[in-house]
PDB file of C-alpha atoms and ligand atoms in Angstrom:
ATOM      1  CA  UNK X 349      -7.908 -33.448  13.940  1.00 52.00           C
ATOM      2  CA  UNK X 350      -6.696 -35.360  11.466  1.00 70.00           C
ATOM      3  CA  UNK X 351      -3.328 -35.178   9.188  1.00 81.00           C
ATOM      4  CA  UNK X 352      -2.652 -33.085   6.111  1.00 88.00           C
ATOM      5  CA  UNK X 353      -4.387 -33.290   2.801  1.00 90.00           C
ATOM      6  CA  UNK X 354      -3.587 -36.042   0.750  1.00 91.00           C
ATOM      7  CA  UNK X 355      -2.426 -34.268  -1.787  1.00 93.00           C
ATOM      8  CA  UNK X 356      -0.711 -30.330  -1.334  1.00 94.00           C
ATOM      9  CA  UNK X 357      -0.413 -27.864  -4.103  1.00 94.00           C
ATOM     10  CA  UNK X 358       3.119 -26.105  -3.540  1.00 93.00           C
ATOM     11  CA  UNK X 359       2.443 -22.465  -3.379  1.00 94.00           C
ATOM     12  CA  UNK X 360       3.270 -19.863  -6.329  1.00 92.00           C
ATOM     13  CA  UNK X 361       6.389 -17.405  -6.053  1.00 91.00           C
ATOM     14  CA  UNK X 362       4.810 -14.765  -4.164  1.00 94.00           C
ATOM     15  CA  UNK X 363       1.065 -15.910  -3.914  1.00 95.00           C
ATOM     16  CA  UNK X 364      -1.847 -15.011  -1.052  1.00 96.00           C
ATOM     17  CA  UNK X 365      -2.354 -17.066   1.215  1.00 96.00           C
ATOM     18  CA  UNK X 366      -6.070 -17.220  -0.057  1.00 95.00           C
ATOM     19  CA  UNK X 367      -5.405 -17.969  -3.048  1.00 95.00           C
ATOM     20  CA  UNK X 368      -3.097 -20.998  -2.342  1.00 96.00           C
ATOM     21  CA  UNK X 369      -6.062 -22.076  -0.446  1.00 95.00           C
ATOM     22  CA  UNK X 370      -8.711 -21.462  -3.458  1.00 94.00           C
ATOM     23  CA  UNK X 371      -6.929 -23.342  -5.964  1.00 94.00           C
ATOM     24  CA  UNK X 372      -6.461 -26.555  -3.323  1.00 94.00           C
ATOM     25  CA  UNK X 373     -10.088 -26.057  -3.460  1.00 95.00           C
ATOM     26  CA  UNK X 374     -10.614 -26.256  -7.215  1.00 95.00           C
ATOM     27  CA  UNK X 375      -8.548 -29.307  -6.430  1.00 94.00           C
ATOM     28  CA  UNK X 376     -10.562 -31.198  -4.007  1.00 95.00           C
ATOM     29  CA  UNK X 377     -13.917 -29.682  -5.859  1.00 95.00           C
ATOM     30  CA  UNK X 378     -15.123 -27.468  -3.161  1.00 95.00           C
ATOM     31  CA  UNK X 379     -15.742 -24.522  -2.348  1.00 94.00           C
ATOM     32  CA  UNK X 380     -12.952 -21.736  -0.929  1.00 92.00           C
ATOM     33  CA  UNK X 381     -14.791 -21.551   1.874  1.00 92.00           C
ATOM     34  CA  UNK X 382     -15.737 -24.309   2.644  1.00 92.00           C
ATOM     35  CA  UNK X 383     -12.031 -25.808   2.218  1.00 90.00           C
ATOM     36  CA  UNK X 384     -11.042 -23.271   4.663  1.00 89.00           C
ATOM     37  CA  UNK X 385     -13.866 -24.136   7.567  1.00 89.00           C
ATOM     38  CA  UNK X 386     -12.640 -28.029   6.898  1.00 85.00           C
ATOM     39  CA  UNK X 387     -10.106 -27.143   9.610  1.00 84.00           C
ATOM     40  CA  UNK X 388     -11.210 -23.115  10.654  1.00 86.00           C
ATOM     41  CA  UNK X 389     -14.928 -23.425  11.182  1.00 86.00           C
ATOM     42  CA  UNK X 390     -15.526 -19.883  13.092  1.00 84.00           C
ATOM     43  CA  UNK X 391     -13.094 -18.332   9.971  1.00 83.00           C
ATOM     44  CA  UNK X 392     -15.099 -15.466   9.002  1.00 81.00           C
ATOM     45  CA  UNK X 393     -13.822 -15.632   4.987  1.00 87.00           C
ATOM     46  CA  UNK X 394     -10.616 -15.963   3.291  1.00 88.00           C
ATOM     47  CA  UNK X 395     -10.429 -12.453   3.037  1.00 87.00           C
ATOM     48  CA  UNK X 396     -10.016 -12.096   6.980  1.00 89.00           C
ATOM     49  CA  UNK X 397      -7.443 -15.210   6.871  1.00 92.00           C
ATOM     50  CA  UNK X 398      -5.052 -12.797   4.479  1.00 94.00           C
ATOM     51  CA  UNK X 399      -5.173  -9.667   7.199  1.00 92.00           C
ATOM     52  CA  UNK X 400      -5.270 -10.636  10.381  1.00 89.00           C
ATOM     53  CA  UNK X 401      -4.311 -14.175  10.923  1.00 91.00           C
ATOM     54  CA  UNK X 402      -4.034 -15.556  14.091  1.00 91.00           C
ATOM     55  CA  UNK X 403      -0.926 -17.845  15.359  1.00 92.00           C
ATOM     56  CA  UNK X 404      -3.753 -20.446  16.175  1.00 92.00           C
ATOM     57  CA  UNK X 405      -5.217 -20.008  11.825  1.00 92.00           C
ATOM     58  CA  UNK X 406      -1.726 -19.923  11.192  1.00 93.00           C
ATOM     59  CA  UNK X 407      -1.098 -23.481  13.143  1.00 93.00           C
ATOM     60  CA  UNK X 408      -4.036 -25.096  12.206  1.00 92.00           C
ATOM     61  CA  UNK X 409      -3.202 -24.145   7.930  1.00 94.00           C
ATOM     62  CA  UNK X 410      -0.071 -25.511   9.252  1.00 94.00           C
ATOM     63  CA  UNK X 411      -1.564 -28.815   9.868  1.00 93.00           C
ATOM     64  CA  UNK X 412      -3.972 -29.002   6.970  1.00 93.00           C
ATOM     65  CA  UNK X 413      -1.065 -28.159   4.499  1.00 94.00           C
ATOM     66  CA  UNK X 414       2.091 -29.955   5.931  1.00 93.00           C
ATOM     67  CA  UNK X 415       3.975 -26.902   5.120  1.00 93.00           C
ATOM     68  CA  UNK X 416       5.918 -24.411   7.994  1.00 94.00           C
ATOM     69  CA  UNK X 417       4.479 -21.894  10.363  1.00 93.00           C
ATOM     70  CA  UNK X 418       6.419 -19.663   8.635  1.00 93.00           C
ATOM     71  CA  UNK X 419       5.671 -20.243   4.905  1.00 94.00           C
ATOM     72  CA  UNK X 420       1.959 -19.694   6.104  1.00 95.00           C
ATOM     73  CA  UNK X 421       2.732 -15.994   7.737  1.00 94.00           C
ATOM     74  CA  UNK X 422       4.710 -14.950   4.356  1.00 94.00           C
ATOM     75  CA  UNK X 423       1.923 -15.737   2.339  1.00 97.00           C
ATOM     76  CA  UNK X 424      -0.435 -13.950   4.439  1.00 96.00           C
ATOM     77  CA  UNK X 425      -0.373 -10.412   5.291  1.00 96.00           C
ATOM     78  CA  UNK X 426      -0.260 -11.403   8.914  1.00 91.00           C
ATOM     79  CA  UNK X 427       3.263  -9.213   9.370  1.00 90.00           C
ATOM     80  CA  UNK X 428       2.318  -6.054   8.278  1.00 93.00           C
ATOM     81  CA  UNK X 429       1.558  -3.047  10.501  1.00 91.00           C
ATOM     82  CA  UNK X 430      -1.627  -1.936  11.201  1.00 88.00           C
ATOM     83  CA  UNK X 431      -1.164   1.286   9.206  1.00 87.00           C
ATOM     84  CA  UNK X 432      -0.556  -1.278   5.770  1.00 94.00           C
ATOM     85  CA  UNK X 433      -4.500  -2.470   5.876  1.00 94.00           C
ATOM     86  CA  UNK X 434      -5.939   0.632   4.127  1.00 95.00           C
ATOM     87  CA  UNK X 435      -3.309   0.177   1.612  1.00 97.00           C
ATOM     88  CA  UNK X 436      -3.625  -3.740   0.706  1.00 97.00           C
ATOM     89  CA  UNK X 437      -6.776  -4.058  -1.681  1.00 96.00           C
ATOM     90  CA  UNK X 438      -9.608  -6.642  -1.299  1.00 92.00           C
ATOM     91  CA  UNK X 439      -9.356  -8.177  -4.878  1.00 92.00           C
ATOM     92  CA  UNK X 440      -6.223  -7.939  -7.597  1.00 93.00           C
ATOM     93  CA  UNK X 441      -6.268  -4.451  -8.952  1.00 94.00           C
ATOM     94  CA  UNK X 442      -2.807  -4.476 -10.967  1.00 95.00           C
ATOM     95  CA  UNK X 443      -0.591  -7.348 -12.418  1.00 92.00           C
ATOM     96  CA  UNK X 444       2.333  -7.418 -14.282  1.00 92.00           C
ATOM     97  CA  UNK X 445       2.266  -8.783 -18.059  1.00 89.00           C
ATOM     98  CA  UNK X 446       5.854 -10.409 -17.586  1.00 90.00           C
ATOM     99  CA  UNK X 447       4.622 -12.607 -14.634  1.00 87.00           C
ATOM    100  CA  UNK X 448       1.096 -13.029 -15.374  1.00 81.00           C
ATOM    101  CA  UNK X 449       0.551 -16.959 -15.419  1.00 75.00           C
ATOM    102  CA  UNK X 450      -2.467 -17.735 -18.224  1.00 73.00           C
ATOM    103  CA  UNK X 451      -1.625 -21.319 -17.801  1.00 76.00           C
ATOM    104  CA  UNK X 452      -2.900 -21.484 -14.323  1.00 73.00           C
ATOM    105  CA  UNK X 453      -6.446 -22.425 -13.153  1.00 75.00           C
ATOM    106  CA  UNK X 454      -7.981 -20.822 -11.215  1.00 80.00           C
ATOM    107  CA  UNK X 455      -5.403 -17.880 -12.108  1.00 87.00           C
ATOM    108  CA  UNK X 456      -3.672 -17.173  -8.580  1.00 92.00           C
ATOM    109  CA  UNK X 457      -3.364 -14.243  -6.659  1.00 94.00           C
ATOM    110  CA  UNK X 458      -0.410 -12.365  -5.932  1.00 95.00           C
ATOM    111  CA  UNK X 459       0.353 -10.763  -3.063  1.00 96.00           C
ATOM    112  CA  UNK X 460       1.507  -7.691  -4.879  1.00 96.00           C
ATOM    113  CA  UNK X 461      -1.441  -7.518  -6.757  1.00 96.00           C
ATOM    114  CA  UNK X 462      -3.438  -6.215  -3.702  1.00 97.00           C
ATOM    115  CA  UNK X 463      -0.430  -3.627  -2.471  1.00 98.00           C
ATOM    116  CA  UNK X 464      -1.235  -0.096  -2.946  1.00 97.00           C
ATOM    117  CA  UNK X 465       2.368   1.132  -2.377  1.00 97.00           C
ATOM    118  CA  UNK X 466       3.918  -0.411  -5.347  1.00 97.00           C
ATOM    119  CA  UNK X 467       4.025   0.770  -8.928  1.00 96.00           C
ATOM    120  CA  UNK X 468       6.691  -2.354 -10.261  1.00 96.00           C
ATOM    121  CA  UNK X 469       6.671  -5.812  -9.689  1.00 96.00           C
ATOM    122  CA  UNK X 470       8.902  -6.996  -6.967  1.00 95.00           C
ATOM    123  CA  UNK X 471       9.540 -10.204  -9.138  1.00 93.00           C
ATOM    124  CA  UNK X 472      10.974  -8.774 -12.521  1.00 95.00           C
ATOM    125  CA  UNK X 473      10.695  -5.079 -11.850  1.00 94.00           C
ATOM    126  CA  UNK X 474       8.643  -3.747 -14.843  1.00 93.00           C
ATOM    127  CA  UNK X 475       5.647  -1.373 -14.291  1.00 93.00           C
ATOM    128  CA  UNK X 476       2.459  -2.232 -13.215  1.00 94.00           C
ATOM    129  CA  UNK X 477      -0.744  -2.008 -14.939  1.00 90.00           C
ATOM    130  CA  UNK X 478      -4.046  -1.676 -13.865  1.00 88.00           C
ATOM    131  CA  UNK X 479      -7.826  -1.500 -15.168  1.00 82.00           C
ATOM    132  CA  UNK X 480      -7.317   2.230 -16.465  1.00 76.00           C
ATOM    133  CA  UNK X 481      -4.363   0.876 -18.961  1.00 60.00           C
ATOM    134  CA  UNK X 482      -3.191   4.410 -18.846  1.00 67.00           C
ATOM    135  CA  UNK X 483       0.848   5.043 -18.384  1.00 66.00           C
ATOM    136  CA  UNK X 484       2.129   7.176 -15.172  1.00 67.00           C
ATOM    137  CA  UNK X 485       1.218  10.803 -16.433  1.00 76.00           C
ATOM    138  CA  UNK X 486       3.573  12.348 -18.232  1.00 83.00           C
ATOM    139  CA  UNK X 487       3.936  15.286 -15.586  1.00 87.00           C
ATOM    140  CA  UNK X 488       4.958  13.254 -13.593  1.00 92.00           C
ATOM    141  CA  UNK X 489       8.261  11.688 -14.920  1.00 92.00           C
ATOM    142  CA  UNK X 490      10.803  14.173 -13.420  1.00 94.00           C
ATOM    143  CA  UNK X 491       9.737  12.332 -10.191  1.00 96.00           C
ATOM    144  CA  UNK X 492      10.216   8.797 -11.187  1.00 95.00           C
ATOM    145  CA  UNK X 493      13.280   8.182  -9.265  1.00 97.00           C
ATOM    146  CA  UNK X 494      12.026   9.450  -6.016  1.00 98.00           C
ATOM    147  CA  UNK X 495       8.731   7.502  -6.606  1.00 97.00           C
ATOM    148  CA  UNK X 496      10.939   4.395  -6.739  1.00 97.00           C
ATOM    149  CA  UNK X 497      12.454   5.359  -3.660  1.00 97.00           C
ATOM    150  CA  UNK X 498       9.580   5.998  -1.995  1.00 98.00           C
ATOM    151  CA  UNK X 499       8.061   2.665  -3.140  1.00 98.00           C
ATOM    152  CA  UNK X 500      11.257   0.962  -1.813  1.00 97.00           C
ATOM    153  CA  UNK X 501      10.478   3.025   1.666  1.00 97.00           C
ATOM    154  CA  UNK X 502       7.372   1.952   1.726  1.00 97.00           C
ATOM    155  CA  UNK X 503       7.859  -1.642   0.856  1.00 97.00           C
ATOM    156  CA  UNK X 504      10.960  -2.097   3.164  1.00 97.00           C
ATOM    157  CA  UNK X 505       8.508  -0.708   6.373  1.00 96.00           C
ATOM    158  CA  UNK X 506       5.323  -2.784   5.192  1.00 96.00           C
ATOM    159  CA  UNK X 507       6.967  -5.971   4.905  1.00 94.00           C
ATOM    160  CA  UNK X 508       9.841  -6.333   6.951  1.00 93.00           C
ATOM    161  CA  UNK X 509       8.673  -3.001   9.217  1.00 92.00           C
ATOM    162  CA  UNK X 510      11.705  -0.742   8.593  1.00 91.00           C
ATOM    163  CA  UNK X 511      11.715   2.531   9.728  1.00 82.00           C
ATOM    164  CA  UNK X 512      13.844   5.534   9.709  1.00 84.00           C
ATOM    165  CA  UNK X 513      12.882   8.621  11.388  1.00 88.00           C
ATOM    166  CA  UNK X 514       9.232   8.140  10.121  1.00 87.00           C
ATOM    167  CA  UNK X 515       6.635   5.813   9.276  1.00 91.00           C
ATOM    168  CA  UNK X 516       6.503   6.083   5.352  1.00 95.00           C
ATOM    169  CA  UNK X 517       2.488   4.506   5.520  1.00 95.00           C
ATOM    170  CA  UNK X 518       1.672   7.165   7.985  1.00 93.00           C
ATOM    171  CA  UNK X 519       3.000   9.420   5.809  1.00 95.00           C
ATOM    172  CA  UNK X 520       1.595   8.753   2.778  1.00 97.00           C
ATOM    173  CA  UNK X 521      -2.023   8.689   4.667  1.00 96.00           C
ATOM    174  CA  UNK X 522      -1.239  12.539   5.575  1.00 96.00           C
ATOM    175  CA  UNK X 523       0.202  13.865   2.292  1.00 97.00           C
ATOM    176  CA  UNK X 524      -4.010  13.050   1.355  1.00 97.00           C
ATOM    177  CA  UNK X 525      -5.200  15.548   4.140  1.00 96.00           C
ATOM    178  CA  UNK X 526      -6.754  18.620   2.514  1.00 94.00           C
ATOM    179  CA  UNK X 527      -4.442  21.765   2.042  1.00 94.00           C
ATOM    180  CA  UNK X 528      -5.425  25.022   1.553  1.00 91.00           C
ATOM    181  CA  UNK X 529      -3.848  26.741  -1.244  1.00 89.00           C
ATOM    182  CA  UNK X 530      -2.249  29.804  -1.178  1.00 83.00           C
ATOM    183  CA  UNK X 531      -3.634  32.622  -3.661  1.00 81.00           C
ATOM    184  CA  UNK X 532      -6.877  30.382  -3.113  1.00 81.00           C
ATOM    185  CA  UNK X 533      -8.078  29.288  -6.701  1.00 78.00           C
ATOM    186  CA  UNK X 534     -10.452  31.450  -8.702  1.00 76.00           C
ATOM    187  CA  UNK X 535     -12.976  27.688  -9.392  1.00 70.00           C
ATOM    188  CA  UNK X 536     -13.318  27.789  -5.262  1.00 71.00           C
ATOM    189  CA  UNK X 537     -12.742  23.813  -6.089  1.00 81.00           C
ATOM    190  CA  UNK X 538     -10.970  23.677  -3.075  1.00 84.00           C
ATOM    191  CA  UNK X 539     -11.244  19.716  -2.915  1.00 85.00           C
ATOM    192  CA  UNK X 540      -9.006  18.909  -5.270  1.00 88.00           C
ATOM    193  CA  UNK X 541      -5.962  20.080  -3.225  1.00 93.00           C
ATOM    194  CA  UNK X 542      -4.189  18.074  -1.126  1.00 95.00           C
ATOM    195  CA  UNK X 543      -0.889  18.027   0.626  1.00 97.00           C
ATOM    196  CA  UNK X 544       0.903  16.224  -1.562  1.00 97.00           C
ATOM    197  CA  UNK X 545       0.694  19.080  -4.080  1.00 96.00           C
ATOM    198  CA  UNK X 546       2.891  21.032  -1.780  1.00 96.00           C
ATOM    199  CA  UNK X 547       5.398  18.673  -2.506  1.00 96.00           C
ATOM    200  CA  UNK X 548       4.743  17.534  -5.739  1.00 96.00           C
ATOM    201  CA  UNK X 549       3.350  20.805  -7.114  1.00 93.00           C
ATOM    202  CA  UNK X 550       2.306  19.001 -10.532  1.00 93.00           C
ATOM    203  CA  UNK X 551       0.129  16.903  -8.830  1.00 93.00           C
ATOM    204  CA  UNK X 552      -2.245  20.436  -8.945  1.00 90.00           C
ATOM    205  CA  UNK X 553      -2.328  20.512 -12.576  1.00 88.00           C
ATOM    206  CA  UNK X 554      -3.233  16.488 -12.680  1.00 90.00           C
ATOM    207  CA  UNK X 555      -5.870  16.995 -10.157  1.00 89.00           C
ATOM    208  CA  UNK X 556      -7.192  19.682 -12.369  1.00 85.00           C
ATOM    209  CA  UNK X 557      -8.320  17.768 -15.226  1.00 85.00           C
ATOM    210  CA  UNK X 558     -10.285  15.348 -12.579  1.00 84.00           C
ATOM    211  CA  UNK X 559     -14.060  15.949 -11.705  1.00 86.00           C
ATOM    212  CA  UNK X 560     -13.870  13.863  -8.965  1.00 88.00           C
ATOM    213  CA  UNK X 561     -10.715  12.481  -6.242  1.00 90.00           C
ATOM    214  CA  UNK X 562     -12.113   9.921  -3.921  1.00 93.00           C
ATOM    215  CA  UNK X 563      -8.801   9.639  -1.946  1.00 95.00           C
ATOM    216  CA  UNK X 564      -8.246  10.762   1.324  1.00 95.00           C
ATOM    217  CA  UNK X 565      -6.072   9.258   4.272  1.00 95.00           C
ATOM    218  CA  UNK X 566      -8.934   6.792   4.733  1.00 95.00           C
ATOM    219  CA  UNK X 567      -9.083   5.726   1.220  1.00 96.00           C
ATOM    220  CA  UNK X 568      -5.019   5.990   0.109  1.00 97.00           C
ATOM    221  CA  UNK X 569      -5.120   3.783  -2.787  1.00 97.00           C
ATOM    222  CA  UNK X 570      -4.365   6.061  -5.813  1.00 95.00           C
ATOM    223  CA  UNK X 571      -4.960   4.879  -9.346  1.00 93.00           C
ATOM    224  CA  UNK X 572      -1.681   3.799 -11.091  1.00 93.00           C
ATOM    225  CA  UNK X 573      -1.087   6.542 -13.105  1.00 92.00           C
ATOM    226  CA  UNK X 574      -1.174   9.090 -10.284  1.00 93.00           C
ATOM    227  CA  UNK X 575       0.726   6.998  -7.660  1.00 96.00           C
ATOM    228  CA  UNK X 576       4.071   8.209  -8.207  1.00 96.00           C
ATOM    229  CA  UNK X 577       3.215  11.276  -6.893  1.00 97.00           C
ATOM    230  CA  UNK X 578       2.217  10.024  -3.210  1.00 98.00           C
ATOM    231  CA  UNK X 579       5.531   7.538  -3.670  1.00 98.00           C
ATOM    232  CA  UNK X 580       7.786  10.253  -4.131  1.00 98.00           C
ATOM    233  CA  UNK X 581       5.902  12.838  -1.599  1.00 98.00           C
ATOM    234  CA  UNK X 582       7.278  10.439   0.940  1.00 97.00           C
ATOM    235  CA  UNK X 583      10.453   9.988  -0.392  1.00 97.00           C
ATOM    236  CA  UNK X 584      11.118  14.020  -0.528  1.00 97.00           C
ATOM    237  CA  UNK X 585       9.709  13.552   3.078  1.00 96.00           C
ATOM    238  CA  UNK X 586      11.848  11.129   4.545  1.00 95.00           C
ATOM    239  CA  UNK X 587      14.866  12.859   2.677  1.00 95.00           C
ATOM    240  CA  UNK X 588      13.788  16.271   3.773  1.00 94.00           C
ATOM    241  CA  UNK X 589      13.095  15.251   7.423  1.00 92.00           C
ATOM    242  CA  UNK X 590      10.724  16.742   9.972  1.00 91.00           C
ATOM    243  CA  UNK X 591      10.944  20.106   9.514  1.00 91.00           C
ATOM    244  CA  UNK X 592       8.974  19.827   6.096  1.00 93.00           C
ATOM    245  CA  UNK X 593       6.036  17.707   7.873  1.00 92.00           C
ATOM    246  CA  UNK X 594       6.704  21.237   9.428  1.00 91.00           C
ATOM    247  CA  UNK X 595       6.361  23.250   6.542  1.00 93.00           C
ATOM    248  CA  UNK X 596       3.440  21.630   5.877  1.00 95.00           C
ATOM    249  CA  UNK X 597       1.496  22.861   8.574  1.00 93.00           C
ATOM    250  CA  UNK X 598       1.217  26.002   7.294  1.00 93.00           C
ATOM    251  CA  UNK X 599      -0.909  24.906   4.438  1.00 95.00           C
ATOM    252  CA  UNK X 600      -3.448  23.685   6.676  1.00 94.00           C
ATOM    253  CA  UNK X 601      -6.463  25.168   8.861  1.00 92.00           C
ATOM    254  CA  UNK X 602      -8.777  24.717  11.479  1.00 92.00           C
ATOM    255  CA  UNK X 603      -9.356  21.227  12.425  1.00 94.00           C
ATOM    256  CA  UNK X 604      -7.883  19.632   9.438  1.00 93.00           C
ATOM    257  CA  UNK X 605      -4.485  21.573  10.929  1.00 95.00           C
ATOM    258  CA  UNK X 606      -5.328  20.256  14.510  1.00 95.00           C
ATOM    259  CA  UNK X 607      -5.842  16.459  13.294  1.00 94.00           C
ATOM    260  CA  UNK X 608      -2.160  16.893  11.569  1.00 95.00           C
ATOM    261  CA  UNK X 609      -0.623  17.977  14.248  1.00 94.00           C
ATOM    262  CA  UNK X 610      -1.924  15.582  16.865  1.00 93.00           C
ATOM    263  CA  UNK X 611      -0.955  12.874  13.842  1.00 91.00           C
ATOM    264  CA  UNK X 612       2.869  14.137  13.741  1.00 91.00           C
ATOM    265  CA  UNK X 613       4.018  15.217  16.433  1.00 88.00           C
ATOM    266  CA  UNK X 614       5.585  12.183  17.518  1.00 84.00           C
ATOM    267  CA  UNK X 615       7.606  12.102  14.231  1.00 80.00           C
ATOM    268  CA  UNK X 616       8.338  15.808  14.379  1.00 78.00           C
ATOM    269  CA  UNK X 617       9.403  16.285  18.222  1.00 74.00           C
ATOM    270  CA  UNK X 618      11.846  13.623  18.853  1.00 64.00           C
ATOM    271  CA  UNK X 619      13.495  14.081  15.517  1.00 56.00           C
ATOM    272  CA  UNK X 620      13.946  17.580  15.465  1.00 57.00           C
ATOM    273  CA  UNK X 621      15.537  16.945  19.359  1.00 58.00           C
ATOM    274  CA  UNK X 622      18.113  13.971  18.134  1.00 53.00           C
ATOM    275  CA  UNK X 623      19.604  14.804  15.024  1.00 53.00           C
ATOM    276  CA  UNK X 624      19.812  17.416  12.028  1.00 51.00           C
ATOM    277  CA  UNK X 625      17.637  16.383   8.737  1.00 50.00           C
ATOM    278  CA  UNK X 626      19.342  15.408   5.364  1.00 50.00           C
ATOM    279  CA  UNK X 627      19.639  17.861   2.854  1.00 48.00           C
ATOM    280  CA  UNK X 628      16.653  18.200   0.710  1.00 46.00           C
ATOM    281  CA  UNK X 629      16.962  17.058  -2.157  1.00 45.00           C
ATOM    282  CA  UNK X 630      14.693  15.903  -5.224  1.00 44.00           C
ATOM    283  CA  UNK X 631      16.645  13.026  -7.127  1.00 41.00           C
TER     284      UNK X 631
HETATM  285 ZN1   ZN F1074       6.792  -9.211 -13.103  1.00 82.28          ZN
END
């Protein structure tokens, strides 16, 4: 193999490792793929090379770039846990008008733009937007503190793999599970109602106004304006402690209730056995 390019782009504060790789391709005047299978010929796409890079990608990026093993991983998404993937999109689907660079092209992609936990940007903190343009709902702003928290928890365990007494991914997945509400609703639209409600109980009244809800622990990337909610449904979780993973048992049935329990038990058990929960609290 031969030595690095002759000429390397540094990479942008906080860009994908694809995208670092697309603009060196603008560069040389090739395409992204094909810049990538210069020195990767069996990569599948760039897409693959952002989740699930291998330490021999990583090496040989190494050698086509000059650059560190390490600057490679932190520009992929190589370090998350498995449960991050369903929540890292496959194309940009917020930004941040503060730190979009216009001057840039190709523009480049940031990381954060494809993270479905986050509602700010982790470079100058303002609020997100997305394609919808609309703000967080309204009913939602008595929870805006514990939906920073909770975007915090889930950051922290996504990228450096913190955990407390949970997994905050795992349980954001859940709080999507159907529930089964309790007097059951005079529309019969029972799929509107999720977990999360039980914990966010406005979340009901959002859903409400929807005629459809594609999300479900398979699919856990909410729309901006609704995120909040599943942010702070895991902070009030994590604060709370097991026995409201608990609690929320009881507003299951059937097999949905048998696929919840067989998902927490392992956060329930031992934690209930070690050590007394926090207080809940919502703020
Ligand atoms: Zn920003």
């Amino acid at each position: 193999m031969t030595g690095p390019l002759p000429v390397t782009l540094p990479p942008l504060r906080g860009e994908l490792l694809s995208s670092w790789i697309s603009r060196h391709a603008d560069f040389y005047g090739v395409t992204p793929i094909t810049m990538l299978r210069h020195r990767l010929p069996e990569a599948m796409s760039l897409t693959a090379i952002d989740l699930s890079l291998t330490k021999a990608q990583a090496n040989q990026i190494v050698g086509m770039f000059g650059v560190s093993p390490r600057l490679v991983r932190r520009l992929s998404f190589a370090g998350v846990p498995k449960a991050a993937h369903r929540f890292i999109a496959k194309s940009p689907m917020q930004r941040c008008v503060r730190c979009t660079q216009a001057d840039v092209s190709p523009p480049p992609v940031l990381r954060s733009a494809l993270q479905g936990w986050r509602i700010t940007c982790p470079h100058c903190g303002q609020l997100y937007q997305d394609k919808t343009n609309s703000d967080a709902d309204q009913a939602l702003s008595p929870y805006r503190a514990a939906a920073r928290r909770g975007e915090t928890l889930l950051n922290n365990h996504a990228e450096r793999r913190v955990e407390t007494w949970l997994s905050p991914l795992e349980i954001a997945r859940l709080l999507l599970m159907r529930r089964i509400p309790w007097p059951p609703p005079r529309d019969g639209d029972l799929w509107r109602y999720r977990l999360l409600g039980a914990i966010v109980p406005d979340l009901d009244a959002i859903l409400a106004k929807q005629t459809s809800f594609p999300y479900s622990p398979k699919h856990p990337i909410l729309p901006l304006h609704i995120r909040p909610a599943l942010l702070a449904g895991v902070a009030i979780i994590d604060r709370a402690g097991p026995p409201m993973l608990k609690m929320l048992e009881g507003h299951m049935m059937g097999d949905n209730k048998n696929r919840f329990v067989m998902a927490t038990d392992h956060l329930v058990t031992p934690a209930i056995e070690w050590g007394p929960p926090q207080q809940f609290q919502l703020m």
